[in-house]
Amino acid sequence: AQTVTQSQPEMSVQEAETVTLSCTYDTSENNYYLFWYKQPPSRQMILVIRQEAYKQQNATENRFSVNFQKAAKSFSLKISDSQLGDTAMYFCAFRSGTYKYIFGTGTRLKVLA
Amino acid sequence: DTGVSQDPRHKITKRGQNVTFRCDPISEHNRLYWYRQTLGQGPEFLTYFQNEAQLEKSRLLSDRFSAERPKGSFSTLEIQRTEQGDSAMYLCASSLGAYSYNEQFFGPGTRLTVL
């Protein structure tokens, strides 16, 4: 069975600084997809970034980028130039052919002014 | 595009009562998912539909839980004889197509409190 582990329950970062959130996963499959979702307080989850396992190039979306290490089964999220609006729960998710997501327990990120 | 909507947003009920939640997916999305999220945890998969067919159910979905998606549009999740352990946020999501890279769009959730 696949598992997703986020080992940082809470993190904080100063506005405009860079922060990296960790995620590791376990699977025996070769083809899968990884996602980072953001859940702001009392608001719905939105996709931040996704990575296809067959792509070696790390995904980037504006201030958000990932460090995908397939052999190590690691998928970290880097947020550059942190903004107050980045304050949220961040969930790492794994998805394969069954289409359902398997989520980690989340990292609560607080951006400090 | 109004996004995924869920109703009600909050539900408080007494133990033993039945509750029903509704999810309206993004109109062209053929896949619909239900997840449960308890405090301090990530969402856990419950079930999913492709059009009107329920294709997978989690072991978390006991016999007291039933989900439907008539006509492949909105979906309902019913919990019978609620227990305090059912207290959680119930999330609905939808996606388009049959490709794993298609993101799931989430609704705001229904927060259930069982007294």
PDB file of N, CA, C and O in Angstrom, chain A residues 33 35 37 39 42-47 50 52 54 89 91 95-106, chain B residues 4 9 31 33 35 37 40-45 48 56 91 95 98-108:
ATOM      1  N   TYR A  33       1.688  10.110  -9.898  1.00  0.00           N
ATOM      2  CA  TYR A  33       1.711  11.563  -9.903  1.00  0.00           C
ATOM      3  C   TYR A  33       1.735  12.052  -8.459  1.00  0.00           C
ATOM      4  O   TYR A  33       1.152  11.434  -7.567  1.00  0.00           O
ATOM      5  N   PHE A  35       1.352  15.592  -5.937  1.00  0.00           N
ATOM      6  CA  PHE A  35       0.713  16.901  -5.885  1.00  0.00           C
ATOM      7  C   PHE A  35       1.008  17.568  -4.537  1.00  0.00           C
ATOM      8  O   PHE A  35       1.169  16.897  -3.512  1.00  0.00           O
ATOM      9  N   TYR A  37      -1.123  20.371  -2.342  1.00  0.00           N
ATOM     10  CA  TYR A  37      -2.346  21.147  -2.214  1.00  0.00           C
ATOM     11  C   TYR A  37      -2.201  22.089  -1.029  1.00  0.00           C
ATOM     12  O   TYR A  37      -1.571  21.772  -0.033  1.00  0.00           O
ATOM     13  N   GLN A  39      -4.439  24.376   1.757  1.00  0.00           N
ATOM     14  CA  GLN A  39      -5.756  24.531   2.378  1.00  0.00           C
ATOM     15  C   GLN A  39      -5.697  25.728   3.323  1.00  0.00           C
ATOM     16  O   GLN A  39      -5.298  25.595   4.483  1.00  0.00           O
ATOM     17  N   SER A  42     -10.224  27.763   6.845  1.00  0.00           N
ATOM     18  CA  SER A  42     -11.657  27.819   6.534  1.00  0.00           C
ATOM     19  C   SER A  42     -11.950  27.977   5.047  1.00  0.00           C
ATOM     20  O   SER A  42     -13.010  28.487   4.677  1.00  0.00           O
ATOM     21  N   ARG A  43     -11.040  27.554   4.229  1.00  0.00           N
ATOM     22  CA  ARG A  43     -11.262  27.641   2.790  1.00  0.00           C
ATOM     23  C   ARG A  43     -10.926  26.311   2.135  1.00  0.00           C
ATOM     24  O   ARG A  43     -10.296  25.457   2.723  1.00  0.00           O
ATOM     25  N   GLN A  44     -11.369  26.151   0.901  1.00  0.00           N
ATOM     26  CA  GLN A  44     -11.193  24.851   0.272  1.00  0.00           C
ATOM     27  C   GLN A  44      -9.787  24.663  -0.265  1.00  0.00           C
ATOM     28  O   GLN A  44      -9.044  25.611  -0.487  1.00  0.00           O
ATOM     29  N   MET A  45      -9.430  23.410  -0.470  1.00  0.00           N
ATOM     30  CA  MET A  45      -8.104  23.040  -0.949  1.00  0.00           C
ATOM     31  C   MET A  45      -7.944  23.423  -2.412  1.00  0.00           C
ATOM     32  O   MET A  45      -8.855  23.228  -3.221  1.00  0.00           O
ATOM     33  N   ILE A  46      -6.792  23.930  -2.727  1.00  0.00           N
ATOM     34  CA  ILE A  46      -6.476  24.267  -4.113  1.00  0.00           C
ATOM     35  C   ILE A  46      -5.115  23.673  -4.467  1.00  0.00           C
ATOM     36  O   ILE A  46      -4.235  23.543  -3.620  1.00  0.00           O
ATOM     37  N   LEU A  47      -4.974  23.324  -5.726  1.00  0.00           N
ATOM     38  CA  LEU A  47      -3.725  22.743  -6.199  1.00  0.00           C
ATOM     39  C   LEU A  47      -2.640  23.806  -6.271  1.00  0.00           C
ATOM     40  O   LEU A  47      -2.855  24.901  -6.780  1.00  0.00           O
ATOM     41  N   ARG A  50       2.038  20.125  -9.383  1.00  0.00           N
ATOM     42  CA  ARG A  50       2.010  18.666  -9.570  1.00  0.00           C
ATOM     43  C   ARG A  50       3.240  18.222 -10.349  1.00  0.00           C
ATOM     44  O   ARG A  50       3.846  19.008 -11.079  1.00  0.00           O
ATOM     45  N   GLU A  52       4.735  14.731 -12.582  1.00  0.00           N
ATOM     46  CA  GLU A  52       4.584  13.385 -13.128  1.00  0.00           C
ATOM     47  C   GLU A  52       5.856  12.605 -12.844  1.00  0.00           C
ATOM     48  O   GLU A  52       6.950  13.115 -13.104  1.00  0.00           O
ATOM     49  N   TYR A  54       7.304  10.239 -14.308  1.00  0.00           N
ATOM     50  CA  TYR A  54       8.152   9.889 -15.440  1.00  0.00           C
ATOM     51  C   TYR A  54       8.974  11.070 -15.942  1.00  0.00           C
ATOM     52  O   TYR A  54       9.865  10.903 -16.773  1.00  0.00           O
ATOM     53  N   MET A  89      -2.473  25.248   5.525  1.00  0.00           N
ATOM     54  CA  MET A  89      -2.031  23.854   5.625  1.00  0.00           C
ATOM     55  C   MET A  89      -1.616  23.408   4.231  1.00  0.00           C
ATOM     56  O   MET A  89      -2.323  23.698   3.257  1.00  0.00           O
ATOM     57  N   PHE A  91      -0.698  20.054   1.981  1.00  0.00           N
ATOM     58  CA  PHE A  91      -0.780  18.600   1.927  1.00  0.00           C
ATOM     59  C   PHE A  91      -0.057  18.078   0.691  1.00  0.00           C
ATOM     60  O   PHE A  91      -0.266  18.577  -0.425  1.00  0.00           O
ATOM     61  N   ARG A  95      -0.890   9.945  -6.263  1.00  0.00           N
ATOM     62  CA  ARG A  95      -2.000   9.414  -7.042  1.00  0.00           C
ATOM     63  C   ARG A  95      -1.466   8.502  -8.134  1.00  0.00           C
ATOM     64  O   ARG A  95      -0.515   8.855  -8.826  1.00  0.00           O
ATOM     65  N   SER A  96      -2.079   7.337  -8.256  1.00  0.00           N
ATOM     66  CA  SER A  96      -1.652   6.416  -9.319  1.00  0.00           C
ATOM     67  C   SER A  96      -2.868   6.029 -10.149  1.00  0.00           C
ATOM     68  O   SER A  96      -3.818   6.785 -10.258  1.00  0.00           O
ATOM     69  N   GLY A  97      -2.837   4.861 -10.720  1.00  0.00           N
ATOM     70  CA  GLY A  97      -3.902   4.479 -11.639  1.00  0.00           C
ATOM     71  C   GLY A  97      -5.272   4.342 -11.004  1.00  0.00           C
ATOM     72  O   GLY A  97      -6.271   4.345 -11.705  1.00  0.00           O
ATOM     73  N   THR A  98      -5.313   4.215  -9.685  1.00  0.00           N
ATOM     74  CA  THR A  98      -6.623   4.084  -9.047  1.00  0.00           C
ATOM     75  C   THR A  98      -7.319   5.432  -8.922  1.00  0.00           C
ATOM     76  O   THR A  98      -8.473   5.479  -8.533  1.00  0.00           O
ATOM     77  N   TYR A  99      -6.617   6.488  -9.228  1.00  0.00           N
ATOM     78  CA  TYR A  99      -7.154   7.847  -9.288  1.00  0.00           C
ATOM     79  C   TYR A  99      -7.411   8.503  -7.939  1.00  0.00           C
ATOM     80  O   TYR A  99      -7.555   9.708  -7.863  1.00  0.00           O
ATOM     81  N   LYS A 100      -7.525   7.734  -6.872  1.00  0.00           N
ATOM     82  CA  LYS A 100      -7.748   8.372  -5.581  1.00  0.00           C
ATOM     83  C   LYS A 100      -6.430   8.969  -5.085  1.00  0.00           C
ATOM     84  O   LYS A 100      -5.340   8.490  -5.397  1.00  0.00           O
ATOM     85  N   TYR A 101      -6.556  10.028  -4.305  1.00  0.00           N
ATOM     86  CA  TYR A 101      -5.392  10.619  -3.678  1.00  0.00           C
ATOM     87  C   TYR A 101      -5.104   9.925  -2.354  1.00  0.00           C
ATOM     88  O   TYR A 101      -6.015   9.556  -1.624  1.00  0.00           O
ATOM     89  N   ILE A 102      -3.830   9.804  -2.055  1.00  0.00           N
ATOM     90  CA  ILE A 102      -3.395   9.435  -0.717  1.00  0.00           C
ATOM     91  C   ILE A 102      -2.621  10.630  -0.186  1.00  0.00           C
ATOM     92  O   ILE A 102      -1.622  11.052  -0.787  1.00  0.00           O
ATOM     93  N   PHE A 103      -3.129  11.189   0.912  1.00  0.00           N
ATOM     94  CA  PHE A 103      -2.578  12.419   1.448  1.00  0.00           C
ATOM     95  C   PHE A 103      -1.661  12.150   2.628  1.00  0.00           C
ATOM     96  O   PHE A 103      -1.827  11.184   3.368  1.00  0.00           O
ATOM     97  N   GLY A 104      -0.712  13.073   2.820  1.00  0.00           N
ATOM     98  CA  GLY A 104       0.032  13.100   4.064  1.00  0.00           C
ATOM     99  C   GLY A 104      -0.783  13.810   5.133  1.00  0.00           C
ATOM    100  O   GLY A 104      -1.909  14.248   4.886  1.00  0.00           O
ATOM    101  N   THR A 105      -0.195  13.930   6.315  1.00  0.00           N
ATOM    102  CA  THR A 105      -0.907  14.543   7.439  1.00  0.00           C
ATOM    103  C   THR A 105      -0.848  16.063   7.421  1.00  0.00           C
ATOM    104  O   THR A 105      -1.510  16.709   8.224  1.00  0.00           O
ATOM    105  N   GLY A 106      -0.068  16.624   6.517  1.00  0.00           N
ATOM    106  CA  GLY A 106      -0.068  18.067   6.362  1.00  0.00           C
ATOM    107  C   GLY A 106       1.015  18.781   7.150  1.00  0.00           C
ATOM    108  O   GLY A 106       1.512  18.276   8.162  1.00  0.00           O
TER     109      GLY A 106
ATOM    110  N   VAL B   4     -16.784  23.398  -7.218  1.00  0.00           N
ATOM    111  CA  VAL B   4     -17.481  22.328  -6.510  1.00  0.00           C
ATOM    112  C   VAL B   4     -18.191  22.929  -5.303  1.00  0.00           C
ATOM    113  O   VAL B   4     -17.572  23.659  -4.522  1.00  0.00           O
ATOM    114  N   ARG B   9     -22.869  23.292   4.834  1.00  0.00           N
ATOM    115  CA  ARG B   9     -21.482  23.525   5.204  1.00  0.00           C
ATOM    116  C   ARG B   9     -21.209  23.006   6.619  1.00  0.00           C
ATOM    117  O   ARG B   9     -20.087  22.564   6.902  1.00  0.00           O
ATOM    118  N   ARG B  31     -15.821  12.508 -13.004  1.00  0.00           N
ATOM    119  CA  ARG B  31     -15.382  11.771 -11.815  1.00  0.00           C
ATOM    120  C   ARG B  31     -15.673  12.587 -10.557  1.00  0.00           C
ATOM    121  O   ARG B  31     -15.440  13.797 -10.519  1.00  0.00           O
ATOM    122  N   TYR B  33     -15.407  12.346  -6.149  1.00  0.00           N
ATOM    123  CA  TYR B  33     -14.736  11.653  -5.035  1.00  0.00           C
ATOM    124  C   TYR B  33     -15.265  12.197  -3.701  1.00  0.00           C
ATOM    125  O   TYR B  33     -15.557  13.383  -3.583  1.00  0.00           O
ATOM    126  N   TYR B  35     -14.034  12.311   0.389  1.00  0.00           N
ATOM    127  CA  TYR B  35     -12.961  12.106   1.354  1.00  0.00           C
ATOM    128  C   TYR B  35     -13.462  12.517   2.732  1.00  0.00           C
ATOM    129  O   TYR B  35     -14.384  13.323   2.860  1.00  0.00           O
ATOM    130  N   GLN B  37     -11.931  14.063   6.440  1.00  0.00           N
ATOM    131  CA  GLN B  37     -10.766  14.673   7.060  1.00  0.00           C
ATOM    132  C   GLN B  37     -11.057  14.922   8.535  1.00  0.00           C
ATOM    133  O   GLN B  37     -11.954  15.688   8.878  1.00  0.00           O
ATOM    134  N   GLY B  40      -6.293  17.366  12.368  1.00  0.00           N
ATOM    135  CA  GLY B  40      -4.875  17.044  12.390  1.00  0.00           C
ATOM    136  C   GLY B  40      -4.443  15.996  11.406  1.00  0.00           C
ATOM    137  O   GLY B  40      -3.291  15.558  11.416  1.00  0.00           O
ATOM    138  N   GLN B  41      -5.344  15.575  10.546  1.00  0.00           N
ATOM    139  CA  GLN B  41      -5.037  14.545   9.563  1.00  0.00           C
ATOM    140  C   GLN B  41      -5.280  15.054   8.154  1.00  0.00           C
ATOM    141  O   GLN B  41      -6.014  16.018   7.947  1.00  0.00           O
ATOM    142  N   GLY B  42      -4.679  14.366   7.196  1.00  0.00           N
ATOM    143  CA  GLY B  42      -4.990  14.657   5.815  1.00  0.00           C
ATOM    144  C   GLY B  42      -6.281  13.968   5.412  1.00  0.00           C
ATOM    145  O   GLY B  42      -6.746  13.043   6.098  1.00  0.00           O
ATOM    146  N   PRO B  43      -6.872  14.383   4.328  1.00  0.00           N
ATOM    147  CA  PRO B  43      -8.097  13.725   3.857  1.00  0.00           C
ATOM    148  C   PRO B  43      -7.856  12.248   3.558  1.00  0.00           C
ATOM    149  O   PRO B  43      -6.796  11.878   3.050  1.00  0.00           O
ATOM    150  N   GLU B  44      -8.854  11.430   3.878  1.00  0.00           N
ATOM    151  CA  GLU B  44      -8.795  10.001   3.593  1.00  0.00           C
ATOM    152  C   GLU B  44      -9.895   9.653   2.593  1.00  0.00           C
ATOM    153  O   GLU B  44     -11.045  10.060   2.753  1.00  0.00           O
ATOM    154  N   PHE B  45      -9.522   8.863   1.615  1.00  0.00           N
ATOM    155  CA  PHE B  45     -10.443   8.497   0.551  1.00  0.00           C
ATOM    156  C   PHE B  45     -11.578   7.641   1.081  1.00  0.00           C
ATOM    157  O   PHE B  45     -11.375   6.705   1.867  1.00  0.00           O
ATOM    158  N   TYR B  48     -15.388   6.740  -4.898  1.00  0.00           N
ATOM    159  CA  TYR B  48     -15.443   7.600  -6.069  1.00  0.00           C
ATOM    160  C   TYR B  48     -16.359   7.039  -7.140  1.00  0.00           C
ATOM    161  O   TYR B  48     -16.620   5.833  -7.200  1.00  0.00           O
ATOM    162  N   GLU B  56     -15.181   2.472  -6.668  1.00  0.00           N
ATOM    163  CA  GLU B  56     -14.311   2.020  -5.577  1.00  0.00           C
ATOM    164  C   GLU B  56     -14.841   2.554  -4.253  1.00  0.00           C
ATOM    165  O   GLU B  56     -15.324   3.679  -4.166  1.00  0.00           O
ATOM    166  N   LEU B  91     -15.257  15.956   2.548  1.00  0.00           N
ATOM    167  CA  LEU B  91     -14.860  16.714   1.360  1.00  0.00           C
ATOM    168  C   LEU B  91     -15.293  15.988   0.102  1.00  0.00           C
ATOM    169  O   LEU B  91     -15.194  14.766   0.007  1.00  0.00           O
ATOM    170  N   SER B  95     -13.150  15.655 -10.947  1.00  0.00           N
ATOM    171  CA  SER B  95     -12.102  15.783 -11.958  1.00  0.00           C
ATOM    172  C   SER B  95     -12.656  15.386 -13.314  1.00  0.00           C
ATOM    173  O   SER B  95     -13.691  14.718 -13.422  1.00  0.00           O
ATOM    174  N   ALA B  98     -10.007  10.627 -17.715  1.00  0.00           N
ATOM    175  CA  ALA B  98      -9.514   9.372 -17.167  1.00  0.00           C
ATOM    176  C   ALA B  98      -8.015   9.375 -16.956  1.00  0.00           C
ATOM    177  O   ALA B  98      -7.409   8.329 -16.828  1.00  0.00           O
ATOM    178  N   TYR B  99      -7.404  10.540 -16.875  1.00  0.00           N
ATOM    179  CA  TYR B  99      -5.964  10.612 -16.731  1.00  0.00           C
ATOM    180  C   TYR B  99      -5.572  10.949 -15.308  1.00  0.00           C
ATOM    181  O   TYR B  99      -6.148  11.832 -14.683  1.00  0.00           O
ATOM    182  N   SER B 100      -4.570  10.248 -14.816  1.00  0.00           N
ATOM    183  CA  SER B 100      -4.169  10.440 -13.424  1.00  0.00           C
ATOM    184  C   SER B 100      -3.638  11.829 -13.144  1.00  0.00           C
ATOM    185  O   SER B 100      -3.671  12.283 -12.021  1.00  0.00           O
ATOM    186  N   TYR B 101      -3.121  12.524 -14.174  1.00  0.00           N
ATOM    187  CA  TYR B 101      -2.552  13.831 -13.888  1.00  0.00           C
ATOM    188  C   TYR B 101      -3.612  14.908 -13.774  1.00  0.00           C
ATOM    189  O   TYR B 101      -3.319  16.016 -13.347  1.00  0.00           O
ATOM    190  N   ASN B 102      -4.859  14.574 -14.138  1.00  0.00           N
ATOM    191  CA  ASN B 102      -5.906  15.584 -13.994  1.00  0.00           C
ATOM    192  C   ASN B 102      -6.149  15.874 -12.529  1.00  0.00           C
ATOM    193  O   ASN B 102      -6.449  14.983 -11.741  1.00  0.00           O
ATOM    194  N   GLU B 103      -6.043  17.142 -12.175  1.00  0.00           N
ATOM    195  CA  GLU B 103      -6.192  17.492 -10.777  1.00  0.00           C
ATOM    196  C   GLU B 103      -7.626  17.313 -10.337  1.00  0.00           C
ATOM    197  O   GLU B 103      -8.566  17.363 -11.126  1.00  0.00           O
ATOM    198  N   GLN B 104      -7.778  17.083  -9.050  1.00  0.00           N
ATOM    199  CA  GLN B 104      -9.098  17.046  -8.443  1.00  0.00           C
ATOM    200  C   GLN B 104      -9.382  18.429  -7.858  1.00  0.00           C
ATOM    201  O   GLN B 104      -8.530  19.017  -7.190  1.00  0.00           O
ATOM    202  N   PHE B 105     -10.572  18.922  -8.110  1.00  0.00           N
ATOM    203  CA  PHE B 105     -11.019  20.200  -7.569  1.00  0.00           C
ATOM    204  C   PHE B 105     -11.894  19.917  -6.348  1.00  0.00           C
ATOM    205  O   PHE B 105     -12.857  19.163  -6.454  1.00  0.00           O
ATOM    206  N   PHE B 106     -11.553  20.540  -5.259  1.00  0.00           N
ATOM    207  CA  PHE B 106     -12.237  20.257  -4.004  1.00  0.00           C
ATOM    208  C   PHE B 106     -13.310  21.286  -3.678  1.00  0.00           C
ATOM    209  O   PHE B 106     -13.172  22.480  -4.000  1.00  0.00           O
ATOM    210  N   GLY B 107     -14.352  20.811  -3.027  1.00  0.00           N
ATOM    211  CA  GLY B 107     -15.362  21.686  -2.483  1.00  0.00           C
ATOM    212  C   GLY B 107     -14.952  22.184  -1.105  1.00  0.00           C
ATOM    213  O   GLY B 107     -13.915  21.781  -0.573  1.00  0.00           O
ATOM    214  N   PRO B 108     -15.774  23.042  -0.496  1.00  0.00           N
ATOM    215  CA  PRO B 108     -15.438  23.614   0.816  1.00  0.00           C
ATOM    216  C   PRO B 108     -15.627  22.648   1.968  1.00  0.00           C
ATOM    217  O   PRO B 108     -15.174  22.913   3.070  1.00  0.00           O
TER     218      PRO B 108
END
